[in-house]
Short mmCIF file of C-alpha atoms in Angstrom, two decimals:
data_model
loop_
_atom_site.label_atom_id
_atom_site.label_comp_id
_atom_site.label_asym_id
_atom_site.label_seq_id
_atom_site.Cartn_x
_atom_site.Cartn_y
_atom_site.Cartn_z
CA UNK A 4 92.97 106.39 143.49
CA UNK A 5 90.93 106.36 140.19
CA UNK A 6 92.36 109.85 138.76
CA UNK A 7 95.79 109.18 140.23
CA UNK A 8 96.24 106.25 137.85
CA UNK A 9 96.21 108.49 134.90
CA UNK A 10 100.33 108.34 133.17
CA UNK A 11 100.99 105.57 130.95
CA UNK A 12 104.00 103.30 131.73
CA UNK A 13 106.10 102.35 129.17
CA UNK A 14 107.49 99.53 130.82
CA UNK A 15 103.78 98.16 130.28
CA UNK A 16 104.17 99.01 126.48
CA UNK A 17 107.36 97.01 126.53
CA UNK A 18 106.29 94.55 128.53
CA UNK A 19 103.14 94.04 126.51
CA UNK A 20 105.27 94.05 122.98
CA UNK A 21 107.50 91.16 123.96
CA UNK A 22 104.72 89.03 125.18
CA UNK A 23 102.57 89.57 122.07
CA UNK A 24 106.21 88.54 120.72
CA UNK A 25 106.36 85.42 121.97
CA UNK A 26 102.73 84.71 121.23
CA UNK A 27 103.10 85.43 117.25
CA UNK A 28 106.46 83.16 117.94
CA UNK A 29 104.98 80.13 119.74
CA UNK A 30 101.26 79.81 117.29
CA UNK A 31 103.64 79.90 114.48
CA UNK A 32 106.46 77.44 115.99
CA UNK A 33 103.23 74.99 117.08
CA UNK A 34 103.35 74.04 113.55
CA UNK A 35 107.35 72.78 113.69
CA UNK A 36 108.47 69.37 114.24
CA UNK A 37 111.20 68.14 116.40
CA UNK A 38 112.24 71.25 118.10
CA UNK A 39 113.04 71.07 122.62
CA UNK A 40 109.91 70.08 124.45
CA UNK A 41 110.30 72.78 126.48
CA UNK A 42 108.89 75.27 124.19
CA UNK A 43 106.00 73.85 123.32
CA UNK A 44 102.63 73.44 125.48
CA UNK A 45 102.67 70.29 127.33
CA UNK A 46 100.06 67.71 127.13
CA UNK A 47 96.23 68.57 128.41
CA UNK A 48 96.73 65.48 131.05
CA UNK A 49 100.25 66.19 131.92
CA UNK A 50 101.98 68.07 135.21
CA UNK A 51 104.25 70.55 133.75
CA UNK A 52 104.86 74.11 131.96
CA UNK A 53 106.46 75.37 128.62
CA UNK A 54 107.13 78.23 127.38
CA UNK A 55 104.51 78.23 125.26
CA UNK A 56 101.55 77.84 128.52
CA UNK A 57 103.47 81.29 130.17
CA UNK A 58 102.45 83.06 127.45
CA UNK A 59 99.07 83.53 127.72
CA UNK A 60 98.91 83.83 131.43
CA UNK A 61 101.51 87.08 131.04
CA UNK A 62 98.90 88.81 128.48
CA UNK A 63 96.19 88.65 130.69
CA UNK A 64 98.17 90.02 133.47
CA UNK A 65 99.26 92.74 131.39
CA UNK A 66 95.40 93.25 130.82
CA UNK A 67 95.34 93.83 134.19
CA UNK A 68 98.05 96.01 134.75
CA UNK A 69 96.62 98.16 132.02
CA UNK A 70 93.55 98.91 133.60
CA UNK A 71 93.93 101.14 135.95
CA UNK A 72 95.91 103.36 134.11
CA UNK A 73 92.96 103.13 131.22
CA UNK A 74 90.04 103.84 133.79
CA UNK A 75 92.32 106.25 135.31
CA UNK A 76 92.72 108.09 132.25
CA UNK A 77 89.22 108.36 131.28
CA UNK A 78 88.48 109.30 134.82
CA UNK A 79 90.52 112.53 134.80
CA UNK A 80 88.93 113.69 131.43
CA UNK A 81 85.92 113.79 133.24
CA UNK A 82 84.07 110.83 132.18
CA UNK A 83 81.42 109.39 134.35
CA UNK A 84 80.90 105.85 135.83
CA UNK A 85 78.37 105.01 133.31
CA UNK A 86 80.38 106.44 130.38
CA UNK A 87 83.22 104.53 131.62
CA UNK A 88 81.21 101.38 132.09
CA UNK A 89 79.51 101.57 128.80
CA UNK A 90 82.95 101.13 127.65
CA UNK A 91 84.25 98.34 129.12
CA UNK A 92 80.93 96.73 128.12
CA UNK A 93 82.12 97.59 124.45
CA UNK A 94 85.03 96.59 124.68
CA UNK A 95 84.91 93.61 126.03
CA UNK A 96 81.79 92.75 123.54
CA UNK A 97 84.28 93.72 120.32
CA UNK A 98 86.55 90.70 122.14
CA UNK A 99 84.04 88.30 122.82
CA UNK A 100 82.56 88.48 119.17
CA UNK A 101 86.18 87.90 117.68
CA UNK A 102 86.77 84.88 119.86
CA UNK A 103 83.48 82.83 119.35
CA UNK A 104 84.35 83.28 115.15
CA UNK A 105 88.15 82.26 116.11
CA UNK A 106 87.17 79.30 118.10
CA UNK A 107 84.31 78.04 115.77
CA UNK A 108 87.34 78.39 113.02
CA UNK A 109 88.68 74.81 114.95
CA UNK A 110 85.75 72.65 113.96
CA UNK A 111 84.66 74.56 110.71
CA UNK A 112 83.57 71.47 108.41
CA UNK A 113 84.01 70.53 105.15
CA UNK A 114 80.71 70.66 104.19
CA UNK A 115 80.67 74.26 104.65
CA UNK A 116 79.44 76.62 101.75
CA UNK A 117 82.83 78.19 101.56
CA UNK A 118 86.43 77.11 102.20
CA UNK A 119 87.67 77.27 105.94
CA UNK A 120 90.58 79.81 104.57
CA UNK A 121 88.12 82.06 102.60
CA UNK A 122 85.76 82.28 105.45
CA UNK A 123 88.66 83.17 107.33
CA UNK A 124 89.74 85.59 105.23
CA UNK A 125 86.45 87.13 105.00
CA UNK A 126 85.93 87.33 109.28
CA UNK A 127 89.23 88.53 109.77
CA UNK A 128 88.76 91.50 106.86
CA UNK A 129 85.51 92.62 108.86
CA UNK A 130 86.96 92.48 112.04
CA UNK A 131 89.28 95.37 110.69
CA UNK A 132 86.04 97.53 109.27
CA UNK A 133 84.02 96.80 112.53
CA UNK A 134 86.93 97.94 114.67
CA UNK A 135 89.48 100.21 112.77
CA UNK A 136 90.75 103.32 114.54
CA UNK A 137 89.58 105.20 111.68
CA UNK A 138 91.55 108.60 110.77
CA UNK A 139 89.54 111.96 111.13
CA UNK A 140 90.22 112.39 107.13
CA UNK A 141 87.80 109.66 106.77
CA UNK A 142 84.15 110.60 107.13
CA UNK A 143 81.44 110.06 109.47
CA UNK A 144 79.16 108.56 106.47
CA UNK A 145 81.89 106.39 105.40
CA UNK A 146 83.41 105.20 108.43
CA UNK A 147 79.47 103.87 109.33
CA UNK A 148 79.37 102.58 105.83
CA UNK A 149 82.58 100.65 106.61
CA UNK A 150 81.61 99.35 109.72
CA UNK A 151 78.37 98.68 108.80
CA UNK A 152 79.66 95.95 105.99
CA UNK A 153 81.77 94.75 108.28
CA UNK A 154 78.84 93.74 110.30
CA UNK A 155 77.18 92.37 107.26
CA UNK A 156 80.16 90.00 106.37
CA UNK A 157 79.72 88.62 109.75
CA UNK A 158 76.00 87.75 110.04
CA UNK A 159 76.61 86.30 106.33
CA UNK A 160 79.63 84.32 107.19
CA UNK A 161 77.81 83.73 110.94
CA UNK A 162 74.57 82.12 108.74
CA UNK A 163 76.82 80.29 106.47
CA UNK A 164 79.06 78.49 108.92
CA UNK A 165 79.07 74.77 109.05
CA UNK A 166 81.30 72.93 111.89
CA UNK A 167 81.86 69.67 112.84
CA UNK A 168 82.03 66.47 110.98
CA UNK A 169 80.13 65.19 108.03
CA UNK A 170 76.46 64.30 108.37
CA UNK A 171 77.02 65.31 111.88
CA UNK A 172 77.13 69.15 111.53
CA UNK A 173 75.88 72.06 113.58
CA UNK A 174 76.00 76.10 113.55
CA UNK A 175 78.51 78.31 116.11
CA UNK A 176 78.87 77.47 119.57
CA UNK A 177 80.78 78.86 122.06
CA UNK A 178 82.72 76.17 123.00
CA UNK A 179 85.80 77.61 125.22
CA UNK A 180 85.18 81.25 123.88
CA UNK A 181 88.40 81.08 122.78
CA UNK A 182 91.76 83.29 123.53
CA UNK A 183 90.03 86.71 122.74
CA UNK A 184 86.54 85.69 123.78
CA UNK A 185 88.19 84.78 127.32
CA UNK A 186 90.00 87.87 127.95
CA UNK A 187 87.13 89.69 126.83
CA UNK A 188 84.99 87.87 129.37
CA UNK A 189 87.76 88.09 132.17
CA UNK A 190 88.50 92.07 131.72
CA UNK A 191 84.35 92.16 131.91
CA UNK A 192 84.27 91.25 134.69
CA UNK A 193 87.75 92.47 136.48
CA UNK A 194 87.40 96.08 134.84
CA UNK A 195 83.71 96.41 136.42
CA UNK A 196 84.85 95.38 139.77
CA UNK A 197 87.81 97.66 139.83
CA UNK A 198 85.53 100.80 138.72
CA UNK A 199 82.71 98.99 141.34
CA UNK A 200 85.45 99.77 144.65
CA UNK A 201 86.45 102.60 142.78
CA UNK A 202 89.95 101.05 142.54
CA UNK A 203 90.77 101.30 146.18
CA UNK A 204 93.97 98.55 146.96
CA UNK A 205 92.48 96.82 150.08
CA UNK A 206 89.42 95.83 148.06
CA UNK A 207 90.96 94.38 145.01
CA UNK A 208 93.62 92.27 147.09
CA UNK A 209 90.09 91.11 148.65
CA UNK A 210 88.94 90.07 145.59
CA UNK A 211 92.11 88.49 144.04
CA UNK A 212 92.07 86.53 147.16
CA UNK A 213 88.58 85.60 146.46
CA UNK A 214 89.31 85.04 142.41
CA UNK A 215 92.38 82.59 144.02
CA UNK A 216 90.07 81.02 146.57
CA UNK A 217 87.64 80.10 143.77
CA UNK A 218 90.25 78.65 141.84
CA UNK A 219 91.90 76.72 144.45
CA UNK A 220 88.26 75.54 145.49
CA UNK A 221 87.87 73.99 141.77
CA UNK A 222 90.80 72.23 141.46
CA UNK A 223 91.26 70.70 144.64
CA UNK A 224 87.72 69.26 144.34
CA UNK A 225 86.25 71.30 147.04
CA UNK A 226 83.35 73.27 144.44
CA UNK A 227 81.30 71.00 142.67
CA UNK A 228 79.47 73.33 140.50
CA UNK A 229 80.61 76.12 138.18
CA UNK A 230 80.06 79.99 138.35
CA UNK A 231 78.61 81.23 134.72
CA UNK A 232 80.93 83.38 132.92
CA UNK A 233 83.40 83.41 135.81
CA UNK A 234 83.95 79.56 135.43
CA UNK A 235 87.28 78.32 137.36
CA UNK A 236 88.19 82.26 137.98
CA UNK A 237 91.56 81.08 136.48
CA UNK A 238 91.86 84.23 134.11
CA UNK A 239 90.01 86.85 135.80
CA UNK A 240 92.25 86.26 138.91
CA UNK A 241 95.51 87.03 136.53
CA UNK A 242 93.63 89.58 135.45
CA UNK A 243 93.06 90.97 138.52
CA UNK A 244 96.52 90.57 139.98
CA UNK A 245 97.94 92.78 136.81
CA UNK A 246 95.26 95.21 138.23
CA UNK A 247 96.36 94.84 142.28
CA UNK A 248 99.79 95.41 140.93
CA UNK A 249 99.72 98.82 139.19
CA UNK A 250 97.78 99.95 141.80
CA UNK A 251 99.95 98.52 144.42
CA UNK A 252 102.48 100.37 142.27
CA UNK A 253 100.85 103.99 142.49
CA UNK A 254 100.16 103.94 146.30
CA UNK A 255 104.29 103.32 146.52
CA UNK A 256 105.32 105.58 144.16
CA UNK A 257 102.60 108.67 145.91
CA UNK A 258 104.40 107.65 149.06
CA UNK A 259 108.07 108.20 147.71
CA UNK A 260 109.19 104.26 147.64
CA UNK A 261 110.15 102.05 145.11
CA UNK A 262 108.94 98.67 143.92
CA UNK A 263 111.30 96.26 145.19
CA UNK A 264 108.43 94.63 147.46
CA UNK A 265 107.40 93.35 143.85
CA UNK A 266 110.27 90.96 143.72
CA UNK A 267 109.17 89.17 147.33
CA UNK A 268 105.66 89.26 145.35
CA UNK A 269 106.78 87.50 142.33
CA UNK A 270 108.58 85.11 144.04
CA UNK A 271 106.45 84.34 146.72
CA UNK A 272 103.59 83.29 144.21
CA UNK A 273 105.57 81.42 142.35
CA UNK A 274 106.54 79.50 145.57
CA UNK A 275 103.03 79.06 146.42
CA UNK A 276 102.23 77.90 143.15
CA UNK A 277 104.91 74.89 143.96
CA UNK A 278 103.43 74.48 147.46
CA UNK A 279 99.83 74.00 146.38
CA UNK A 280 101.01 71.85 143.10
CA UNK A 281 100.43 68.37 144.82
CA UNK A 282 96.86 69.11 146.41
CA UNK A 283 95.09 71.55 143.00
CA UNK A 284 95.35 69.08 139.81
CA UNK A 285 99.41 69.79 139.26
CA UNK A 286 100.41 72.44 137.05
CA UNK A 287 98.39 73.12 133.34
CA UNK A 288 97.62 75.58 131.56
CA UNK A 289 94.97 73.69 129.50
CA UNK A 290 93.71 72.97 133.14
CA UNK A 291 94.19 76.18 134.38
CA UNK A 292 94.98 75.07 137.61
CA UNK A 293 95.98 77.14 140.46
CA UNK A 294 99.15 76.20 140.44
CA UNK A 295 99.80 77.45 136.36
CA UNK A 296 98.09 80.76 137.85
CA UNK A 297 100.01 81.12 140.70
CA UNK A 298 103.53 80.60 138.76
CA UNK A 299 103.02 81.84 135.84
CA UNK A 300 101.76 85.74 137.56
CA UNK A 301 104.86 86.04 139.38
CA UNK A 302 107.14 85.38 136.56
CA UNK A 303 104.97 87.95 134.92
CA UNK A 304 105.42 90.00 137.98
CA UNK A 305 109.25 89.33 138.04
CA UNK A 306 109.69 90.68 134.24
CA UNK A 307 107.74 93.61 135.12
CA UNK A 308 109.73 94.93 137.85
CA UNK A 309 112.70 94.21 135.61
CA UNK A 310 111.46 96.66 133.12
CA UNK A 311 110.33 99.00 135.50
CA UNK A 312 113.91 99.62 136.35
CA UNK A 313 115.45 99.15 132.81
CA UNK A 314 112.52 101.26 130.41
CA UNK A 315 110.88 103.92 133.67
CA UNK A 316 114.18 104.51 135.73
CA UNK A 317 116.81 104.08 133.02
CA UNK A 318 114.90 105.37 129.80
CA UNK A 319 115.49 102.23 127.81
CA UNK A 320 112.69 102.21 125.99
CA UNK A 321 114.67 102.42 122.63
CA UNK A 322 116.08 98.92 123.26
CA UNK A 323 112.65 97.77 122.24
CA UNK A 324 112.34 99.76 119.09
CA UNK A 325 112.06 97.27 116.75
CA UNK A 326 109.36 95.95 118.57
CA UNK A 327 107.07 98.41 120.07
CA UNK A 328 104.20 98.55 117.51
CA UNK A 329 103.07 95.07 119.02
CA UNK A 330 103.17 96.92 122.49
CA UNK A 331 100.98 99.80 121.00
CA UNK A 332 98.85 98.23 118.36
CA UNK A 333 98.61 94.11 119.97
CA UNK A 334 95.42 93.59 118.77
CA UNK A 335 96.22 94.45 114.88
CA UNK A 336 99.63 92.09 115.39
CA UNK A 337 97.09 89.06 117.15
CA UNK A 338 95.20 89.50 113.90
CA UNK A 339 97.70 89.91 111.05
CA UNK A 340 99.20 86.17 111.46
CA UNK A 341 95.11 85.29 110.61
CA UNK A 342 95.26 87.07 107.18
CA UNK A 343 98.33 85.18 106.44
CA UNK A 344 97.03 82.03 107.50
CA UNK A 345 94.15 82.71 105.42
CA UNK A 346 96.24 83.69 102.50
CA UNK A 347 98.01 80.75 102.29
CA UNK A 348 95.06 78.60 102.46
CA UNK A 349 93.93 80.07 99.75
CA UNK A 350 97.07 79.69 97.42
CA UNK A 351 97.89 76.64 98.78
CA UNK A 352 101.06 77.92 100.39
CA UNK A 353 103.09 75.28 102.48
CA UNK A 354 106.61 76.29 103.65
CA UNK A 355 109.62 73.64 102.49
CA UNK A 356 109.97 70.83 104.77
CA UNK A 357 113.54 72.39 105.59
CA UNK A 358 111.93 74.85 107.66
CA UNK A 359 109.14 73.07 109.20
CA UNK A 360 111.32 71.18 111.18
CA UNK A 361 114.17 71.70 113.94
CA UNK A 362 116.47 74.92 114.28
CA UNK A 363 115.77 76.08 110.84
CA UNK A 364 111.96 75.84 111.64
CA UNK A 365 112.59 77.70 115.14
CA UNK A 366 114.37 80.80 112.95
CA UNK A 367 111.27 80.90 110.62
CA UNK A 368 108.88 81.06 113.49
CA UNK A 369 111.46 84.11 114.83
CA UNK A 370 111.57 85.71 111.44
CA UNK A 371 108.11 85.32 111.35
CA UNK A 372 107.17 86.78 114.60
CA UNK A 373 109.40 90.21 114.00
CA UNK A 374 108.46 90.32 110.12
CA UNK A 375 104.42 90.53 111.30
CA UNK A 376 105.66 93.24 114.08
CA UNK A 377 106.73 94.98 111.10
CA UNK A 378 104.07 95.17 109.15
CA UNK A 379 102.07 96.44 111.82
CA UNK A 380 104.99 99.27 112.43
CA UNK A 381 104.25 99.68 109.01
CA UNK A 382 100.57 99.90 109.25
CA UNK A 383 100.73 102.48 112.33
CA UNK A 384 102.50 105.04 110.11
CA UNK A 385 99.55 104.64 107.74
CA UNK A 386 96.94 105.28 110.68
CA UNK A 387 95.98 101.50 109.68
CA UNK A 388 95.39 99.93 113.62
CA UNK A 389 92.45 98.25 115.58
CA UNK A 390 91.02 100.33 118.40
CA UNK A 391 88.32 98.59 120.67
#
């Protein structure tokens, strides 16, 4: 099963590009006023879902479906289980690293040696020399060179950090991990297991079910303690379902049948994600509660088989044109909006109260989203992209 999953699917790429869409689009738009509710994430204590908390969920699904085509690939060149493993360790360290900076960004202080925006700045700019897909023209000595400052920038901006209020600071903590830190945490652990069984379909289901069960167990009050790293299992079961899926997908496809079973999937966890609402803490994605899991994977789920059909059986892939780079280079788009942030900060930039408000503020956010897909585009046809 390993070396079968070896072809890339562009319905992932597609799929992948108009998530990381809609997450450039909804951590710009979180900064608009008086635009529909729906959009938005809903309150930490409340029952409910926006657009905005299905996001997130769909990316780390998409992690999932990704990587069994990814081990696959690296499989059939001949790599070796360790080889493999050291790089999903490397990987996932490269995440985790960006995510603890990113979330001790939230409670940088002002007492801090530098401004939050330059610090920013500075983080973001290393994270590119640390992890640049550098170009063969570029040598060995100064690639090293490059990433080597990167490093440097970090420890420095690491030892000069400052959080929290004033008189009451303290250095970097992990806190939540933040969005990178937790997928890189969740694909730690989801991408060892898979190579673990060897990707074999009964035992993942077995331990989605158990990644579900844990979840469940959590929020209807049943566990009273927390597994390290794995916490809630919230996002390492969507990983893991994205995983279950692709392979589920293979094991038709070697057998001659198509994927409409994926439709009864989606919509069957979406139904149990209803069902189980009352009984595990209501639906939140701030919670992640079962519920938020359950739902949000087989909408994911529904929007893949929909572009299975439309970008692998009908060759539509051109429809997304316009915005494939964030489907081939996400990482590089996740980061770009972070330069600009920091940019502005910097020149005290502050858009016209026009369009930081209402429709007019929903089209910037749009414009916004497409204009940073852009740049990347851009930025691929000058070999400029993140690789982890």
């Amino acid at each position: 099963m390993l070396k079968s999953l070896s072809q890339r699917l562009l319905s992932i790429d597609a799929l992948r590009a108009l998530t990381m869409l809609a997450m450039i689009f909804v951590n710009d738009v979180s900064g608009v006023r008086n635009i529909p509710s729906w959009i938005e994430h809903v309150d930490a204590s409340a029952d409910g879902l926006g657009f905005a908390d299905t996001v997130f969920p769909a990316f780390l699904f998409i992690v999932g479906l990704s990587i069994p085509l990814a081990i696959g690939r690296r499989i059939s060149r001949g790599a070796t289980f360790i080889s493999t493993e050291k790089h999903i360790v490397i990987r996932s360290i490269a995440l985790i690293v960006m995510g603890f900076f990113h979330v001790n960004l939230e409670s940088y202080s002002s007492e801090a040696v530098l401004p939050r925006a330059l610090w920013l700045l500075l983080i973001t700019i290393a994270f590119f020399l640390v992890w640049l897909d550098y170009p063969d023209t570029v040598s060995s000595r100064n690639k090293y060179l490059l990433m080597g400052t990167g490093i440097v920038i970090l420890l420095v901006m690491a030892a000069l950090y400052k959080g929290g209020e004033p008189g009451q600071t303290h250095w970097m903590e992990p806190s939540w991990w933040g969005i990178l830190g937790i997928i890189g945490w969740a694909y730690l652990i989801s991408a060892t297991l898979y190579l673990l069984v060897k990707g074999r379909l009964s035992a993942l289901v077995l331990v989605l079910v158990v990644f579900l069960g844990i979840n469940i167990a959590t929020h209807a009050g049943w566990m009273r303690f927390s597994i390290p790293v794995l916490g809630d299992a919230s996002s390492a079961a969507l990983i893991m379902g994205g995983a279950v899926l692709t392979t589920l997908y293979s094991w038709l496809q070697e057998r001659g049948k198509q994927p409409g079973i994926f439709i009864v999937i989606g919509v069957l966890a979406i139904a149990a994600g209803l069902l189980i609402r009352p009984y595990t803490d209501g639906i939140s994605k701030i919670r992640a509660t079962p519920s938020w899991v359950l739902i949000c994977a087989g909408i994911t789920t529904l929007l893949f088989i929909l572009l299975i059909w439309l970008v692998d059986v009908k060759g539509k892939m051109s429809w997304f044109n316009a915005i494939r780079p964030a489907g081939t280079s996400t990482l590089t788009c996740y980061l770009i909006p972070y330069l600009v942030v920091a940019v502005s900060g910097l020149v005290h930039f502050q858009y016209p109260s026009a369009l930081s408000e209402g429709w007019l503020g929903l089209l910037r956010s749009i414009a916004f989203a497409f204009l940073v897909i852009a740049i990347v585009g851009w930025m691929e046809k000058k070999k400029v992209r993140l690789k982890i």
